CSV table of C-alpha atoms in Angstrom, one decimal:
chain,number,residue,atom,x,y,z
A,1,MET,CA,169.5,103.0,154.8
A,2,ILE,CA,170.1,101.2,157.8
A,3,LYS,CA,168.1,97.9,158.8
A,4,VAL,CA,166.8,96.9,162.4
A,5,GLY,CA,165.2,93.7,162.9
A,6,ILE,CA,162.6,92.7,164.6
A,7,PRO,CA,161.2,89.3,165.3
A,8,ARG,CA,157.7,88.8,164.8
A,9,GLY,CA,157.4,86.9,168.1
A,10,LEU,CA,157.2,87.3,172.6
A,11,PHE,CA,156.2,90.7,172.9
A,12,TYR,CA,156.6,91.8,169.4
A,13,PHE,CA,152.7,91.4,169.8
A,14,TYR,CA,152.3,93.8,172.9
A,15,TYR,CA,154.8,96.8,172.0
A,16,TYR,CA,155.3,96.5,168.0
A,17,PRO,CA,153.9,99.7,167.3
A,18,LEU,CA,156.3,101.4,170.1
A,19,TRP,CA,159.8,100.5,168.6
A,20,LYS,CA,158.8,100.5,165.0
A,21,THR,CA,157.7,104.1,165.3
A,22,PHE,CA,160.6,105.4,167.3
A,23,PHE,CA,163.1,103.1,165.0
A,24,GLU,CA,161.9,105.1,162.0
A,25,ASN,CA,161.8,108.1,163.7
A,26,LEU,CA,165.7,108.0,164.3
A,27,GLY,CA,165.6,107.4,159.9
A,28,ALA,CA,166.5,103.3,160.4
A,29,GLU,CA,163.7,100.9,158.6
A,30,VAL,CA,162.4,98.5,160.2
A,31,VAL,CA,162.2,94.4,158.9
A,32,THR,CA,160.6,91.8,160.7
A,33,SER,CA,160.5,88.3,160.5
A,34,SER,CA,157.0,86.5,158.7
A,35,GLU,CA,154.3,85.4,160.4
A,36,THR,CA,155.4,82.1,162.0
A,37,ASN,CA,154.8,79.0,159.3
A,38,ASN,CA,156.1,74.7,160.5
A,39,LYS,CA,159.5,76.4,158.9
A,40,ILE,CA,160.5,78.8,161.1
A,41,VAL,CA,158.6,76.7,164.2
A,42,SER,CA,160.7,73.4,162.9
A,43,GLN,CA,164.2,75.6,162.8
A,44,GLY,CA,163.1,77.3,166.6
A,45,ILE,CA,162.9,73.6,168.0
A,46,ASP,CA,165.8,72.0,166.4
A,47,ILE,CA,168.2,76.1,167.4
A,48,ALA,CA,166.6,76.2,171.3
A,49,VAL,CA,167.2,74.1,174.3
A,50,ASP,CA,164.7,71.9,174.8
A,51,GLU,CA,163.7,73.3,178.2
A,52,THR,CA,161.9,76.6,176.7
A,53,CYS,CA,158.6,76.3,176.8
A,54,PHE,CA,157.3,76.5,172.9
A,55,PRO,CA,156.6,80.2,172.3
A,56,VAL,CA,160.6,81.0,173.3
A,57,LYS,CA,161.2,77.6,170.7
A,58,VAL,CA,159.3,80.2,167.6
A,59,TYR,CA,161.2,83.0,169.0
A,60,TYR,CA,164.7,81.2,167.9
A,61,GLY,CA,162.8,80.4,164.1
A,62,HIS,CA,162.0,84.2,164.0
A,63,VAL,CA,165.6,85.1,164.8
A,64,ASN,CA,167.3,82.8,162.6
A,65,GLN,CA,165.0,84.0,159.6
A,66,LEU,CA,165.7,87.7,160.1
A,67,CYS,CA,169.4,86.9,160.6
A,68,ASN,CA,169.5,86.0,157.1
A,69,GLU,CA,167.7,89.4,155.5
A,70,ASN,CA,171.2,91.3,155.7
A,71,ILE,CA,169.7,93.7,158.8
A,72,ASP,CA,172.1,95.8,160.8
A,73,TYR,CA,170.8,95.5,163.4
A,74,ILE,CA,168.4,93.1,165.5
A,75,PHE,CA,166.3,94.5,168.6
A,76,ILE,CA,166.1,91.7,171.6
A,77,PRO,CA,165.1,93.7,173.8
A,78,ARG,CA,165.9,92.3,177.5
A,79,ILE,CA,162.6,93.4,179.3
A,80,VAL,CA,162.1,92.7,183.1
A,81,SER,CA,159.1,94.8,183.8
A,82,VAL,CA,157.0,97.2,181.7
A,83,GLU,CA,154.9,98.5,185.2
A,84,LEU,CA,155.6,99.4,188.3
A,85,ARG,CA,155.6,96.9,191.1
A,86,SER,CA,154.7,94.1,188.2
A,87,TYR,CA,157.5,91.5,186.6
A,88,ILE,CA,157.8,89.6,183.3
A,89,CYS,CA,158.5,86.0,183.2
A,90,PRO,CA,162.0,85.3,183.9
A,91,LYS,CA,162.9,84.1,180.4
A,92,PHE,CA,162.3,87.9,179.7
A,93,MET,CA,165.5,88.6,180.6
A,94,GLY,CA,167.4,86.0,179.2
A,95,ILE,CA,166.7,86.1,176.1
A,96,PRO,CA,169.2,88.0,174.8
A,97,ASP,CA,171.9,86.2,176.0
A,98,MET,CA,170.1,82.5,175.5
A,99,ILE,CA,170.1,84.3,171.5
A,100,ARG,CA,173.5,84.9,171.4
A,101,ALA,CA,174.7,81.9,172.8
A,102,SER,CA,172.8,80.1,170.2
A,103,PHE,CA,173.5,81.7,167.0
A,104,ASN,CA,176.9,82.1,165.2
A,105,ASN,CA,175.9,85.1,162.1
A,106,LEU,CA,173.7,87.5,164.2
A,107,PRO,CA,173.8,92.0,163.7
A,108,TYR,CA,174.7,93.5,166.3
A,109,VAL,CA,172.1,93.1,169.0
A,110,ILE,CA,169.8,96.0,171.0
A,111,ASP,CA,169.2,94.5,174.2
A,112,ILE,CA,167.6,97.6,176.1
A,113,THR,CA,166.8,97.0,179.9
A,114,ILE,CA,163.6,97.5,179.7
A,115,ASP,CA,162.7,97.5,183.9
A,116,LEU,CA,159.9,99.9,185.0
A,117,SER,CA,158.9,98.0,188.3
A,118,ARG,CA,160.1,101.0,190.4
A,119,ASN,CA,160.2,104.0,188.0
A,120,ASN,CA,161.2,104.8,184.1
A,121,LYS,CA,165.2,107.3,184.9
A,122,GLU,CA,166.9,103.9,183.7
A,123,LEU,CA,164.4,103.4,181.1
A,124,LYS,CA,165.0,107.2,179.3
A,125,LYS,CA,168.4,106.4,180.2
A,126,GLU,CA,168.2,103.3,177.8
A,127,ILE,CA,166.2,105.6,175.4
A,128,ILE,CA,169.2,107.4,175.1
A,129,LYS,CA,171.5,105.2,174.7
A,130,VAL,CA,169.7,103.6,171.6
A,131,GLY,CA,169.7,106.1,170.0
A,132,GLN,CA,172.5,107.4,170.0
A,133,LEU,CA,173.1,103.9,167.3
A,134,PHE,CA,171.5,106.6,165.0
A,135,THR,CA,172.2,109.6,165.8
A,136,SER,CA,173.2,111.7,168.5
A,137,ASN,CA,170.9,115.0,168.5
A,138,LYS,CA,169.7,113.8,172.1
A,139,LYS,CA,165.7,115.9,171.5
A,140,ALA,CA,165.3,113.4,168.3
A,141,ILE,CA,166.1,111.0,170.0
A,142,ASN,CA,163.0,111.9,172.9
A,143,ASN,CA,161.7,113.3,169.7
A,144,ALA,CA,161.0,109.7,168.1
A,145,TYR,CA,160.1,108.0,171.4
A,146,GLN,CA,157.6,110.7,172.2
A,147,ASN,CA,156.2,109.6,168.5
A,148,ALA,CA,156.5,106.5,169.5
A,149,ILE,CA,154.4,106.3,172.9
A,150,ILE,CA,151.9,108.6,171.0
A,151,GLU,CA,151.4,105.3,168.3
A,152,GLN,CA,151.6,102.8,170.9
A,153,LYS,CA,148.4,104.7,172.5
A,154,ARG,CA,146.4,104.4,168.8
A,155,PHE,CA,147.3,100.9,168.8
A,156,ASN,CA,146.2,100.0,172.2
A,157,GLN,CA,142.9,102.0,171.8
A,158,ILE,CA,142.4,99.7,168.3
A,159,SER,CA,142.7,96.4,170.0
A,160,LYS,CA,140.1,97.6,173.0
A,161,GLU,CA,137.8,97.2,170.1
A,162,GLY,CA,137.6,93.6,169.9
A,163,TYR,CA,140.3,92.6,167.7
A,164,THR,CA,142.6,90.3,168.5
A,165,LEU,CA,146.7,92.3,168.9
A,166,ASP,CA,147.8,90.6,165.6
A,167,GLU,CA,144.6,92.2,163.4
A,168,ALA,CA,145.0,95.2,165.9
A,169,ILE,CA,149.1,95.8,164.5
A,170,LYS,CA,147.4,95.4,160.6
A,171,LEU,CA,144.6,97.8,161.4
A,172,TRP,CA,147.3,100.3,163.0
A,173,GLU,CA,149.6,100.2,159.7
A,174,GLY,CA,146.8,100.7,157.1
A,175,LEU,CA,145.2,97.9,156.7
A,176,LYS,CA,141.8,96.2,156.9
A,177,ILE,CA,139.8,93.5,158.2
A,178,LYS,CA,135.9,92.8,158.3
A,179,LEU,CA,135.4,90.3,161.7
A,180,ASN,CA,132.3,88.3,161.4
A,181,THR,CA,130.1,89.3,163.6
A,182,LYS,CA,127.2,86.1,163.6
A,183,ASN,CA,127.3,85.1,166.6
A,184,ASP,CA,125.2,83.3,169.1
A,185,LEU,CA,128.2,82.6,172.1
A,186,LYS,CA,130.4,84.4,173.8
A,187,ILE,CA,133.6,82.9,175.0
A,188,GLY,CA,136.2,85.0,176.8
A,189,VAL,CA,139.8,83.2,175.5
A,190,PHE,CA,143.2,84.0,178.3
A,191,GLY,CA,146.2,83.4,177.7
A,192,HIS,CA,149.5,84.6,177.3
A,193,GLY,CA,149.5,87.3,173.7
A,194,TYR,CA,152.7,85.7,172.1
A,195,SER,CA,150.6,82.1,172.4
A,196,ILE,CA,146.8,83.3,171.6
A,197,TYR,CA,147.4,86.1,168.9
A,198,ASP,CA,150.2,84.2,167.0
A,199,GLN,CA,148.2,81.9,164.8
A,200,ALA,CA,150.6,78.9,164.2
A,201,ILE,CA,151.2,78.4,168.3
A,202,SER,CA,147.2,78.7,169.0
A,203,MET,CA,146.4,76.4,165.8
A,204,ASN,CA,144.4,79.7,165.0
A,205,ILE,CA,142.1,78.8,168.8
A,206,ILE,CA,139.9,82.4,167.9
A,207,ASN,CA,139.2,82.7,164.4
A,208,LYS,CA,137.9,79.4,164.4
A,209,LEU,CA,135.7,79.5,167.3
A,210,ARG,CA,134.5,82.7,165.1
A,211,GLU,CA,134.1,80.0,162.2
A,212,MET,CA,131.8,78.0,165.2
A,213,GLU,CA,129.7,81.3,165.3
A,214,CYS,CA,131.5,82.1,168.7
A,215,GLN,CA,132.5,85.7,169.3
A,216,ALA,CA,135.9,85.4,171.4
A,217,TYR,CA,136.5,87.7,174.2
A,218,ILE,CA,139.9,88.4,174.6
A,219,PRO,CA,141.7,90.6,177.8
A,220,GLU,CA,142.5,93.2,175.9
A,221,MET,CA,138.1,94.8,175.8
A,222,LEU,CA,138.3,94.5,179.1
A,223,ASP,CA,139.4,98.2,181.9
A,224,LYS,CA,142.5,97.7,183.1
A,225,LYS,CA,140.6,98.8,186.4
A,226,ILE,CA,138.6,96.0,186.3
A,227,ILE,CA,141.3,93.6,186.2
A,228,GLU,CA,143.0,94.9,188.6
A,229,LYS,CA,140.2,95.0,191.1
A,230,GLU,CA,138.9,91.4,190.3
A,231,ALA,CA,142.2,90.3,190.8
A,232,SER,CA,143.2,91.9,193.8
A,233,THR,CA,140.3,89.3,195.6
A,234,LEU,CA,143.4,86.7,195.5
A,235,PRO,CA,144.9,86.1,199.2
A,236,LYS,CA,148.8,87.0,197.6
A,237,ARG,CA,149.0,89.3,194.4
A,238,VAL,CA,150.2,88.1,191.1
A,239,PHE,CA,153.1,89.6,190.2
A,240,TRP,CA,153.4,88.9,186.9
A,241,THR,CA,152.0,91.5,184.3
A,242,ILE,CA,150.2,89.0,182.0
A,243,GLY,CA,149.4,86.4,184.9
A,244,ARG,CA,147.1,89.9,186.7
A,245,LYS,CA,145.7,90.3,183.3
A,246,MET,CA,144.4,87.1,183.0
A,247,VAL,CA,143.3,85.7,186.4
A,248,GLY,CA,141.2,89.3,186.4
A,249,GLY,CA,140.2,89.1,183.6
A,250,ALA,CA,138.9,85.7,184.1
A,251,LEU,CA,137.6,86.3,187.6
A,252,HIS,CA,135.6,89.5,186.2
A,253,MET,CA,134.1,87.1,183.5
A,254,ASP,CA,133.1,84.5,185.2
A,255,LYS,CA,130.7,87.3,186.8
A,256,ARG,CA,128.9,88.7,183.5
A,257,THR,CA,126.0,87.4,182.7
A,258,ASP,CA,126.1,87.9,178.7
A,259,ILE,CA,130.3,84.9,178.6
A,260,ASP,CA,128.9,81.5,178.1
A,261,GLY,CA,131.7,80.4,178.9
A,262,ILE,CA,135.6,80.7,179.4
A,263,ILE,CA,138.5,79.3,177.6
A,264,TYR,CA,142.6,79.1,179.2
A,265,VAL,CA,145.1,78.5,175.9
A,266,SER,CA,148.8,77.6,178.3
A,267,CYS,CA,152.0,76.3,176.5
A,268,PHE,CA,153.6,73.5,177.2
A,269,GLY,CA,156.7,74.1,179.4
A,270,CYS,CA,155.5,77.7,180.4
A,271,GLY,CA,156.0,78.3,184.2
A,272,PRO,CA,153.6,81.2,184.5
A,273,ASP,CA,151.0,79.4,182.9
A,274,SER,CA,151.3,76.0,185.3
A,275,ILE,CA,150.2,78.0,188.0
A,276,VAL,CA,147.5,81.3,186.6
A,277,GLY,CA,145.9,78.5,184.6
A,278,GLU,CA,145.3,76.4,187.4
A,279,VAL,CA,144.4,79.5,190.2
A,280,ILE,CA,141.8,80.4,186.7
A,281,GLU,CA,140.0,76.9,186.5
A,282,ARG,CA,140.2,77.2,191.1
A,283,LYS,CA,138.4,80.0,190.9
A,284,VAL,CA,136.5,79.8,187.8
A,285,LYS,CA,133.0,78.8,189.5
A,286,ASN,CA,129.5,79.9,187.5
A,287,LYS,CA,131.3,79.1,183.5
A,288,PRO,CA,131.6,76.3,181.8
A,289,PHE,CA,136.0,76.3,181.4
A,290,MET,CA,138.0,74.2,179.1
A,291,LEU,CA,141.8,74.6,179.2
A,292,ILE,CA,143.8,74.1,176.3
A,293,THR,CA,147.7,72.8,175.9
A,294,VAL,CA,149.3,73.9,173.6
A,295,ASP,CA,152.9,72.5,172.2
A,296,GLU,CA,154.9,71.8,169.1
A,297,HIS,CA,152.3,69.6,168.1
A,298,THR,CA,150.8,70.2,164.4
A,299,GLY,CA,147.8,68.0,164.4
A,300,GLU,CA,145.3,70.1,164.6
A,301,ALA,CA,142.3,67.9,164.8
A,302,GLY,CA,142.3,66.7,168.3
A,303,LEU,CA,142.0,71.1,168.6
A,304,VAL,CA,138.8,71.7,166.7
A,305,THR,CA,137.1,68.7,168.4
A,306,ARG,CA,137.3,69.7,171.5
A,307,LEU,CA,136.2,73.5,169.8
A,308,GLU,CA,133.2,71.6,169.1
A,309,ALA,CA,132.7,69.8,171.7
A,310,PHE,CA,132.3,72.7,174.5
A,311,CYS,CA,130.6,74.9,171.8
A,312,ASP,CA,128.0,71.8,171.7
A,313,MET,CA,127.7,72.1,175.6
A,314,LEU,CA,127.6,75.5,175.6
A,315,ARG,CA,124.7,76.2,173.4
A,316,ARG,CA,122.8,72.9,175.0
A,317,ARG,CA,123.2,74.0,178.2
A,318,LYS,CA,121.7,77.4,176.7
A,319,SER,CA,118.4,76.4,174.5
A,320,ASN,CA,117.5,74.1,178.0
A,321,ASN,CA,118.0,77.4,180.1
A,322,GLU,CA,120.7,75.0,182.0
A,323,SER,CA,122.3,77.9,183.2
A,324,ASN,CA,120.9,77.7,186.7
A,325,ILE,CA,123.3,74.3,187.3
A,326,SER,CA,126.6,74.1,188.6
A,327,ALA,CA,129.2,74.2,185.5
A,328,HIS,CA,131.6,71.9,187.8
A,329,GLY,CA,128.1,69.2,188.0
């Protein structure tokens, strides 16, 4: 059976069900790299150039692991846009070329171009082109893609129920996950999905908050119309898809009375984060806000201390009925 490798990084968290279903419907076996660990991080840092952001370095580590898995293809899409009039960070356009330039033992790279900024005509052609690597039957390729879309929608529905995208993938695959429902604080947690839902990159921040009896409100739980409405209040449209989601989601939660605080997780070296994080920090006026920047450091003590201090402050503010006092002092 033909084996297709999918690195467990970057847009894996958003679209794994789609591509896994597509390739399996074409008769391929899908192989993923393991969850991010210190070895993957370390190898990614060694291989990637210094100028790339942390999640991209981790992605290199995942690709490196798959290169030793005896696979026939490795799926590294060239993502330009995933919706009309919006774009993804430019690094996603160059990922296939960056990977090719850094590895000597790569299997054949499936580098389908995904650009929905104007329409989906070109994507349909790309889907057929990729499908023909497995079969010459165009009807079978189209059916495989339609089934993939159905599974992606099922996954999206799961992610709206309060699960992280990583957890939603496990639920989609049939695993069981039970969330801790004991909590007295509700905290909005924002950041790129490939950062906050990768437990190694984010240092497991969402589960740490849950252990501190906080409920993490993530952007996937919000309706897209609400996000777009709030994001449209900015003087200039945010053209990054995920950046706009973060800004709109944070502004919405800033107005909600049931949300106690907001945290934004930024990755060192991320260009969009340097702008989006700053915009959110300036625009959030009604809730205590904390910006956390993560990088290759593995020490978690500093993060735990900051989370504990933030939660203590929120509980004190709540118990003393200080919600009428400005969160900015």
